PDB file of C-alpha atoms in Angstrom:
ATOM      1  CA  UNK A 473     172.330  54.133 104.605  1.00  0.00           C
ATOM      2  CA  UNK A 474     172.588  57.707 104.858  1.00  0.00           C
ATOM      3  CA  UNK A 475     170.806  58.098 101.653  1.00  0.00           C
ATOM      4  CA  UNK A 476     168.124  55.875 102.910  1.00  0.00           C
ATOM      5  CA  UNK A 477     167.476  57.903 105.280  1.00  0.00           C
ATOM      6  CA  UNK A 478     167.618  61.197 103.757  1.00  0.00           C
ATOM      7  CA  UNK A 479     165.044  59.589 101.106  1.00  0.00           C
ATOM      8  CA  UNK A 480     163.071  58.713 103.657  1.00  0.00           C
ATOM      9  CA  UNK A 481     162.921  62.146 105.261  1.00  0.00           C
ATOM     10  CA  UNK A 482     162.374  63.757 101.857  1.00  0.00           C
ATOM     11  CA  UNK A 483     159.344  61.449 101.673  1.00  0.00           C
ATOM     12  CA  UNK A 484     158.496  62.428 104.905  1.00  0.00           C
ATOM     13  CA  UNK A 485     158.337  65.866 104.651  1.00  0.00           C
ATOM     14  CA  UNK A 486     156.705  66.026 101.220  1.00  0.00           C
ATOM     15  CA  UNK A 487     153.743  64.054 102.373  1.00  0.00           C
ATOM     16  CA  UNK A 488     153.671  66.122 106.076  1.00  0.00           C
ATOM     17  CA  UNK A 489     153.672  68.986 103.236  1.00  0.00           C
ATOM     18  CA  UNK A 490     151.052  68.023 101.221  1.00  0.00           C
ATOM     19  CA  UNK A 491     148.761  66.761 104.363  1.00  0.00           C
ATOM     20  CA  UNK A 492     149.202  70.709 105.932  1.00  0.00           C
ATOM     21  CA  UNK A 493     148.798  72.021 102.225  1.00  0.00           C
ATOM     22  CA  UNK A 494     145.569  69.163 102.095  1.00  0.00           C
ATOM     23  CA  UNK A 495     143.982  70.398 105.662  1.00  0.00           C
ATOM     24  CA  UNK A 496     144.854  74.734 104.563  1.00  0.00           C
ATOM     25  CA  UNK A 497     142.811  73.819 101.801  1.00  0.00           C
ATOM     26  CA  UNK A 498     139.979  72.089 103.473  1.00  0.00           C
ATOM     27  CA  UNK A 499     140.058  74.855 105.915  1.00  0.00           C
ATOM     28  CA  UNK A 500     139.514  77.193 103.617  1.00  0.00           C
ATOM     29  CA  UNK A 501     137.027  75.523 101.970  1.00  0.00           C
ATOM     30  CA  UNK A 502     135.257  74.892 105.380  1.00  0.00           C
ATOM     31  CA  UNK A 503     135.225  78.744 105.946  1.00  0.00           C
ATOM     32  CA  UNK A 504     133.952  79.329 102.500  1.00  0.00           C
ATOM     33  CA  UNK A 505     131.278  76.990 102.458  1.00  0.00           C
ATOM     34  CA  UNK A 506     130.268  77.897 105.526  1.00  0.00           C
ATOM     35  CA  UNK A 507     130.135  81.819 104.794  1.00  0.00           C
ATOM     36  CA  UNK A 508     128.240  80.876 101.994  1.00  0.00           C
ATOM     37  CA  UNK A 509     125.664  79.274 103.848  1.00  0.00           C
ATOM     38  CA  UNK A 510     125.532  82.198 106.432  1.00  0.00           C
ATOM     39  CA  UNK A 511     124.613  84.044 103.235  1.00  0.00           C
ATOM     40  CA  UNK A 512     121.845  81.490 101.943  1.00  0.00           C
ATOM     41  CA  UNK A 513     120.428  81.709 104.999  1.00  0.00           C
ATOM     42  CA  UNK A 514     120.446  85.410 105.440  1.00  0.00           C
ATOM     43  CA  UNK A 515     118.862  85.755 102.153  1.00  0.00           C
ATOM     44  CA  UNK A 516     116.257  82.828 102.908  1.00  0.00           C
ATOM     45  CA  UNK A 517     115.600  84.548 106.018  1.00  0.00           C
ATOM     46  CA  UNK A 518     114.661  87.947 104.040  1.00  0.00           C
ATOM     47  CA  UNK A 519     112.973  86.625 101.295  1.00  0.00           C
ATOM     48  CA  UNK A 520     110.516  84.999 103.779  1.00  0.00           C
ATOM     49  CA  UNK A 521     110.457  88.403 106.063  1.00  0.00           C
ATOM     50  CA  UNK A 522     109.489  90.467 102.510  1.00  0.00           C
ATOM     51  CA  UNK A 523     106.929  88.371 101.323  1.00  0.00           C
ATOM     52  CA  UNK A 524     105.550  88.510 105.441  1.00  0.00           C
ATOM     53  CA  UNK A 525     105.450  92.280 105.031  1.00  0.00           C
ATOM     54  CA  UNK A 526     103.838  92.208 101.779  1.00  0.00           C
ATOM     55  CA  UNK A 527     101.016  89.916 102.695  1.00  0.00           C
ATOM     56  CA  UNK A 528     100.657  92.044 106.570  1.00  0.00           C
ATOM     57  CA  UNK A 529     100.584  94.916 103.910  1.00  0.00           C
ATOM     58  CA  UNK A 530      97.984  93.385 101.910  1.00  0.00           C
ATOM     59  CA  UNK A 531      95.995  92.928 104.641  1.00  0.00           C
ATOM     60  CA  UNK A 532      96.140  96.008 106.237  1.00  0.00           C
ATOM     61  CA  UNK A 533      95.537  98.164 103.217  1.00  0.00           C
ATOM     62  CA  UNK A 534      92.716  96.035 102.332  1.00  0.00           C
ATOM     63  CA  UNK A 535      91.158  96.137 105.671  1.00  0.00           C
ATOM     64  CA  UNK A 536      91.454 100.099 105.941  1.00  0.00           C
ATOM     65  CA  UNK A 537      89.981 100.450 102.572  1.00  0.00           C
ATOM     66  CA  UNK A 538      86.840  97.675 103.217  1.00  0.00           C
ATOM     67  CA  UNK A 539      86.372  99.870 106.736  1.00  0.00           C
ATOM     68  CA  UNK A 540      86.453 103.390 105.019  1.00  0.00           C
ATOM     69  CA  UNK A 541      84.191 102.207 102.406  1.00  0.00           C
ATOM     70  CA  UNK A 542      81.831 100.772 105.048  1.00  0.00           C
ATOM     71  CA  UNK A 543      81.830 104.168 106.465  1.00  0.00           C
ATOM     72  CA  UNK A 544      81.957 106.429 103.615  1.00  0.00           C
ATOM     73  CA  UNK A 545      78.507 104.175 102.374  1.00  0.00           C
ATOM     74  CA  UNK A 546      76.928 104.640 106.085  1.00  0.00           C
ATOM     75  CA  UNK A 547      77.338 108.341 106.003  1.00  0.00           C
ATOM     76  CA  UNK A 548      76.264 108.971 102.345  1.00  0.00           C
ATOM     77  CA  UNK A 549      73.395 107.219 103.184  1.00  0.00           C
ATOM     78  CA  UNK A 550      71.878 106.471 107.200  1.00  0.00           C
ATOM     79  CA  UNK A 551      73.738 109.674 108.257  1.00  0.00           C
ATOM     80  CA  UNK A 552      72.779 111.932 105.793  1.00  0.00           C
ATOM     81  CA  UNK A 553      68.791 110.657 106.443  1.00  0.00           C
ATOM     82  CA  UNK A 554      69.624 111.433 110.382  1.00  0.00           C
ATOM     83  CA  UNK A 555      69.982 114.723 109.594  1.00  0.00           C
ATOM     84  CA  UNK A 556      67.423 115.503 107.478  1.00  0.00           C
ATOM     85  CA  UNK A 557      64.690 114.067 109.619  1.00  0.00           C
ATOM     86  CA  UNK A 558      66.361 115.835 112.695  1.00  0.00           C
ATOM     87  CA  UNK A 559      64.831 112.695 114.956  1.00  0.00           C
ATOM     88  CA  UNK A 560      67.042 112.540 118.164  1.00  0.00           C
ATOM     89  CA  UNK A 561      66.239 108.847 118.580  1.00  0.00           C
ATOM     90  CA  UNK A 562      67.292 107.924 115.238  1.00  0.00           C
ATOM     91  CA  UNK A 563      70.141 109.886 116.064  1.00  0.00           C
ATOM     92  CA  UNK A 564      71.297 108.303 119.002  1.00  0.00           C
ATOM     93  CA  UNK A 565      70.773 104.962 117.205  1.00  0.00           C
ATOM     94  CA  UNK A 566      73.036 106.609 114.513  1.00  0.00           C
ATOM     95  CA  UNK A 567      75.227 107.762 117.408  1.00  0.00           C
ATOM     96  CA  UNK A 568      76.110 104.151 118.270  1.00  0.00           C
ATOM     97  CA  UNK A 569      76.492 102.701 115.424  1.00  0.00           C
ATOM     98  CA  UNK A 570      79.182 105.420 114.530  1.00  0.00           C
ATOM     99  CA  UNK A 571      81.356 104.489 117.405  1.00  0.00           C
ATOM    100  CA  UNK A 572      81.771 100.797 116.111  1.00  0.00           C
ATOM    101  CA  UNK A 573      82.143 101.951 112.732  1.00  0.00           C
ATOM    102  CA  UNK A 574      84.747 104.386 113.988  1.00  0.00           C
ATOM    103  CA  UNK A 575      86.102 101.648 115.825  1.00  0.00           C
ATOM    104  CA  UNK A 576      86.306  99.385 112.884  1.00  0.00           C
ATOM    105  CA  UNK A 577      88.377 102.262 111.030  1.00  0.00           C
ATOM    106  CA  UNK A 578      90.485 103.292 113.716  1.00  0.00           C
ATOM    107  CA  UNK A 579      91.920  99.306 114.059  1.00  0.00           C
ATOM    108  CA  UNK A 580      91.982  99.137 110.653  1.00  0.00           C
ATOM    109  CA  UNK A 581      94.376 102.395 110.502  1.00  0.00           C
ATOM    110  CA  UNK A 582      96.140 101.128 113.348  1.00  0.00           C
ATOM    111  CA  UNK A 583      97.483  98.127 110.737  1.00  0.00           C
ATOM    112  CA  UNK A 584      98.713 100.382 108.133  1.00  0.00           C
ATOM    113  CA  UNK A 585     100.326 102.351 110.370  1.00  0.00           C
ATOM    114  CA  UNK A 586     102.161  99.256 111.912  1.00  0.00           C
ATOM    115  CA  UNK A 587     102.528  97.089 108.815  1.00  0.00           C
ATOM    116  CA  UNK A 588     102.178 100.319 106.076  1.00  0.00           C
ATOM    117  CA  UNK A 589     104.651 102.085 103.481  1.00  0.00           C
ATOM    118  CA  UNK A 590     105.242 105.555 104.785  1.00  0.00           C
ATOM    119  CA  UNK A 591     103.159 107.283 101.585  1.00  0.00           C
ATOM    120  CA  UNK A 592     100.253 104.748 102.978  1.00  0.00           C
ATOM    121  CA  UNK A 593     100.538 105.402 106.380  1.00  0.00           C
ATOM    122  CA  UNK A 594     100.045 108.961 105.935  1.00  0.00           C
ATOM    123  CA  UNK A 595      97.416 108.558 103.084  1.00  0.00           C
ATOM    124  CA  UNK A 596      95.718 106.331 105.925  1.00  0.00           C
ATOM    125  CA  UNK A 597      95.976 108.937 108.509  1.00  0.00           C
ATOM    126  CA  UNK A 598      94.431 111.538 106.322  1.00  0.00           C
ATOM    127  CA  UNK A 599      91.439 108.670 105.430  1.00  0.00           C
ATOM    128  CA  UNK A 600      90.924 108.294 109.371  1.00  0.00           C
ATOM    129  CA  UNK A 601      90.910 111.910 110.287  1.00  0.00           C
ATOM    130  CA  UNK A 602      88.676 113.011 108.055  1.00  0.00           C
ATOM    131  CA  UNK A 603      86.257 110.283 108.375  1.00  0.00           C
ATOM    132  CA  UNK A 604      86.268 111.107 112.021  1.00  0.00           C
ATOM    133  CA  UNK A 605      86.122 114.553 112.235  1.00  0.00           C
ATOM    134  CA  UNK A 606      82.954 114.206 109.395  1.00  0.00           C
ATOM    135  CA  UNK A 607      81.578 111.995 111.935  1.00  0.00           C
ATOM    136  CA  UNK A 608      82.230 113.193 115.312  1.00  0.00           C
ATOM    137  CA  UNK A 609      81.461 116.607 113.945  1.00  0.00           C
ATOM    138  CA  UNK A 610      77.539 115.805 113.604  1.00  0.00           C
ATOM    139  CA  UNK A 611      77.240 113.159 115.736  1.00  0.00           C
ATOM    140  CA  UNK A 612      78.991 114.324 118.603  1.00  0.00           C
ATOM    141  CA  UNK A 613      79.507 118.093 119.203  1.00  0.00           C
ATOM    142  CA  UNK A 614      81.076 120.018 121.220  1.00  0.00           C
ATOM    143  CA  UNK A 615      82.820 123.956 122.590  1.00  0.00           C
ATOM    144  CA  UNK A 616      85.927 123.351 120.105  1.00  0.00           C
ATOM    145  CA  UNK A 617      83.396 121.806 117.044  1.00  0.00           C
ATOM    146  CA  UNK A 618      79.829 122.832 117.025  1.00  0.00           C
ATOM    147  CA  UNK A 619      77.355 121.076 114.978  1.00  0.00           C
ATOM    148  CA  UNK A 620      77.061 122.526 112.106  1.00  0.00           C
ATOM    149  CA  UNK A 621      74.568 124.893 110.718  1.00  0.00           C
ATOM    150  CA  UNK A 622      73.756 122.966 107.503  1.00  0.00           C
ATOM    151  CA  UNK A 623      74.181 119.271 108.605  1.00  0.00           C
ATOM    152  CA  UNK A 624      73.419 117.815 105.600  1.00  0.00           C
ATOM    153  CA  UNK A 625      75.734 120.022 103.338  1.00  0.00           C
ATOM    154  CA  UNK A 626      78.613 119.586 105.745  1.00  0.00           C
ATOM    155  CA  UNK A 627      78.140 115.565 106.043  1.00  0.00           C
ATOM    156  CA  UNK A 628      77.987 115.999 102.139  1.00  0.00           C
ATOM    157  CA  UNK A 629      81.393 117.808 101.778  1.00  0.00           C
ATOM    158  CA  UNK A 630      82.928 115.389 104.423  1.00  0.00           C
ATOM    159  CA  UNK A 631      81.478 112.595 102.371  1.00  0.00           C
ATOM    160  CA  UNK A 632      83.169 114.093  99.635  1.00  0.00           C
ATOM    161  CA  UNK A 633      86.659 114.545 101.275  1.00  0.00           C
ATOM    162  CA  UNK A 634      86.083 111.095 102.184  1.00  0.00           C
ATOM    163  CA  UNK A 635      86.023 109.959  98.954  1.00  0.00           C
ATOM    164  CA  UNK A 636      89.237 111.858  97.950  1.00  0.00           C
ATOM    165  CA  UNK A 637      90.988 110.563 100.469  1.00  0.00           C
ATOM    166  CA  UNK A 638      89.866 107.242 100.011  1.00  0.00           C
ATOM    167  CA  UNK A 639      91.342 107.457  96.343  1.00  0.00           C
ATOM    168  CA  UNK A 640      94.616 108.844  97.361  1.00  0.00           C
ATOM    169  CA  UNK A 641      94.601 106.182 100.233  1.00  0.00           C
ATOM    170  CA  UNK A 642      94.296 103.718  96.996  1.00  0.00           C
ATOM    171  CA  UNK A 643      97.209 105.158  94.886  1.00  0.00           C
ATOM    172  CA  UNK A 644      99.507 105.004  97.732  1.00  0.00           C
ATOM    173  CA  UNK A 645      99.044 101.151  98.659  1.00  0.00           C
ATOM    174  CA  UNK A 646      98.423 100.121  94.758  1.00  0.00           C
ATOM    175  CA  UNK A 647     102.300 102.158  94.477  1.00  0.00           C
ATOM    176  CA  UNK A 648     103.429 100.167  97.455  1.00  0.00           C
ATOM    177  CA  UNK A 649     102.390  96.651  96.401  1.00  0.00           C
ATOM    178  CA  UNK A 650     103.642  97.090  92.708  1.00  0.00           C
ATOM    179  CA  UNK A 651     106.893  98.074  94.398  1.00  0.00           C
ATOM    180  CA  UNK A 652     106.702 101.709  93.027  1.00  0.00           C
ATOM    181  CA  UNK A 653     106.899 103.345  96.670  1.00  0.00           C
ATOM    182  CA  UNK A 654     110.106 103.802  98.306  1.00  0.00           C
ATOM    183  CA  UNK A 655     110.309 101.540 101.594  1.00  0.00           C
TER     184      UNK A 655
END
């Protein structure tokens, strides 16, 4: 009887044993599984905030470059004409339609600078400036920037800087969306 019993305690404790070992083990497989989907869904969760970025990115640089070219074309041609005729209506007319083009830019740099690579951002901030100050220089002068002497020359050289700009504005975002630019 007393082996009976013993028998039946051995049994006992070998299946309590192997029900502990069976529930350590699905434990740990609970914990696993569910670290691993912590990590799935980390990874989802960046892989969907990249390709976000990217396409703000996209957007922004192509906006900024679609609004400096807009400008760059308005001052190589209607500005430069202003100043050679000299006519202060035609001016004035010029005069507004250079604040909404500035306008334009300035929103369109205000993207890149939120959405933008740093190398962009700056390239942008160059683009902006020196569109404005070409601008703003003719259009609107004053104590700190006179007009200049030779209008046409100096819208020509901004023009120009414009352009450069423009190109290294380019570079930077073509480096950022080929994944060249550090982030």
């Amino acid at each position: 009887m007393q082996a009976d019993i013993a028998t039946q305690l051995i049994t006992a404790s070998a299946t309590l044993g192997g029900v502990v070992m069976t529930l350590l083990a699905n434990a740990f497989l609970e914990r696993r599984r569910a670290r691993d989907g912590q990590r799935l869904e980390t990874h989802r969760v960046s892989s969907e905030h990249a390709k976000w970025l990217r396409e703000e990115r996209h957007r922004a640089y192509g906006g900024m470059a679609i609004a400096a070219e807009e400008v760059q074309q308005w001052m190589r041609s209607d500005l430069l004409e202003v100043a050679a005729t000299g006519d202060e209506t035609t001016r004035e007319q010029a005069a507004a339609r250079w604040k909404l083009l500035r306008t334009e830019l300035r929103k369109a740099y205000d993207q890149v600078a939120i959405f933008g690579a740093d190398e962009a951002r700056a390239e942008a901030l160059t683009l902006w400036r020196t569109a404005r100050n070409t601008g703003n220089d003719y259009l609107f002068p004053s104590t700190d920037h006179p007009a200049p002497e030779e209008p046409v020359r100096a819208i020509r050289e901004g023009v120009a800087r414009l352009g450069v700009a423009g190109e290294a504005f380019l570079d930077a975002c073509r480096k950022d969306l080929q994944g060249d630019a550090v982030r």
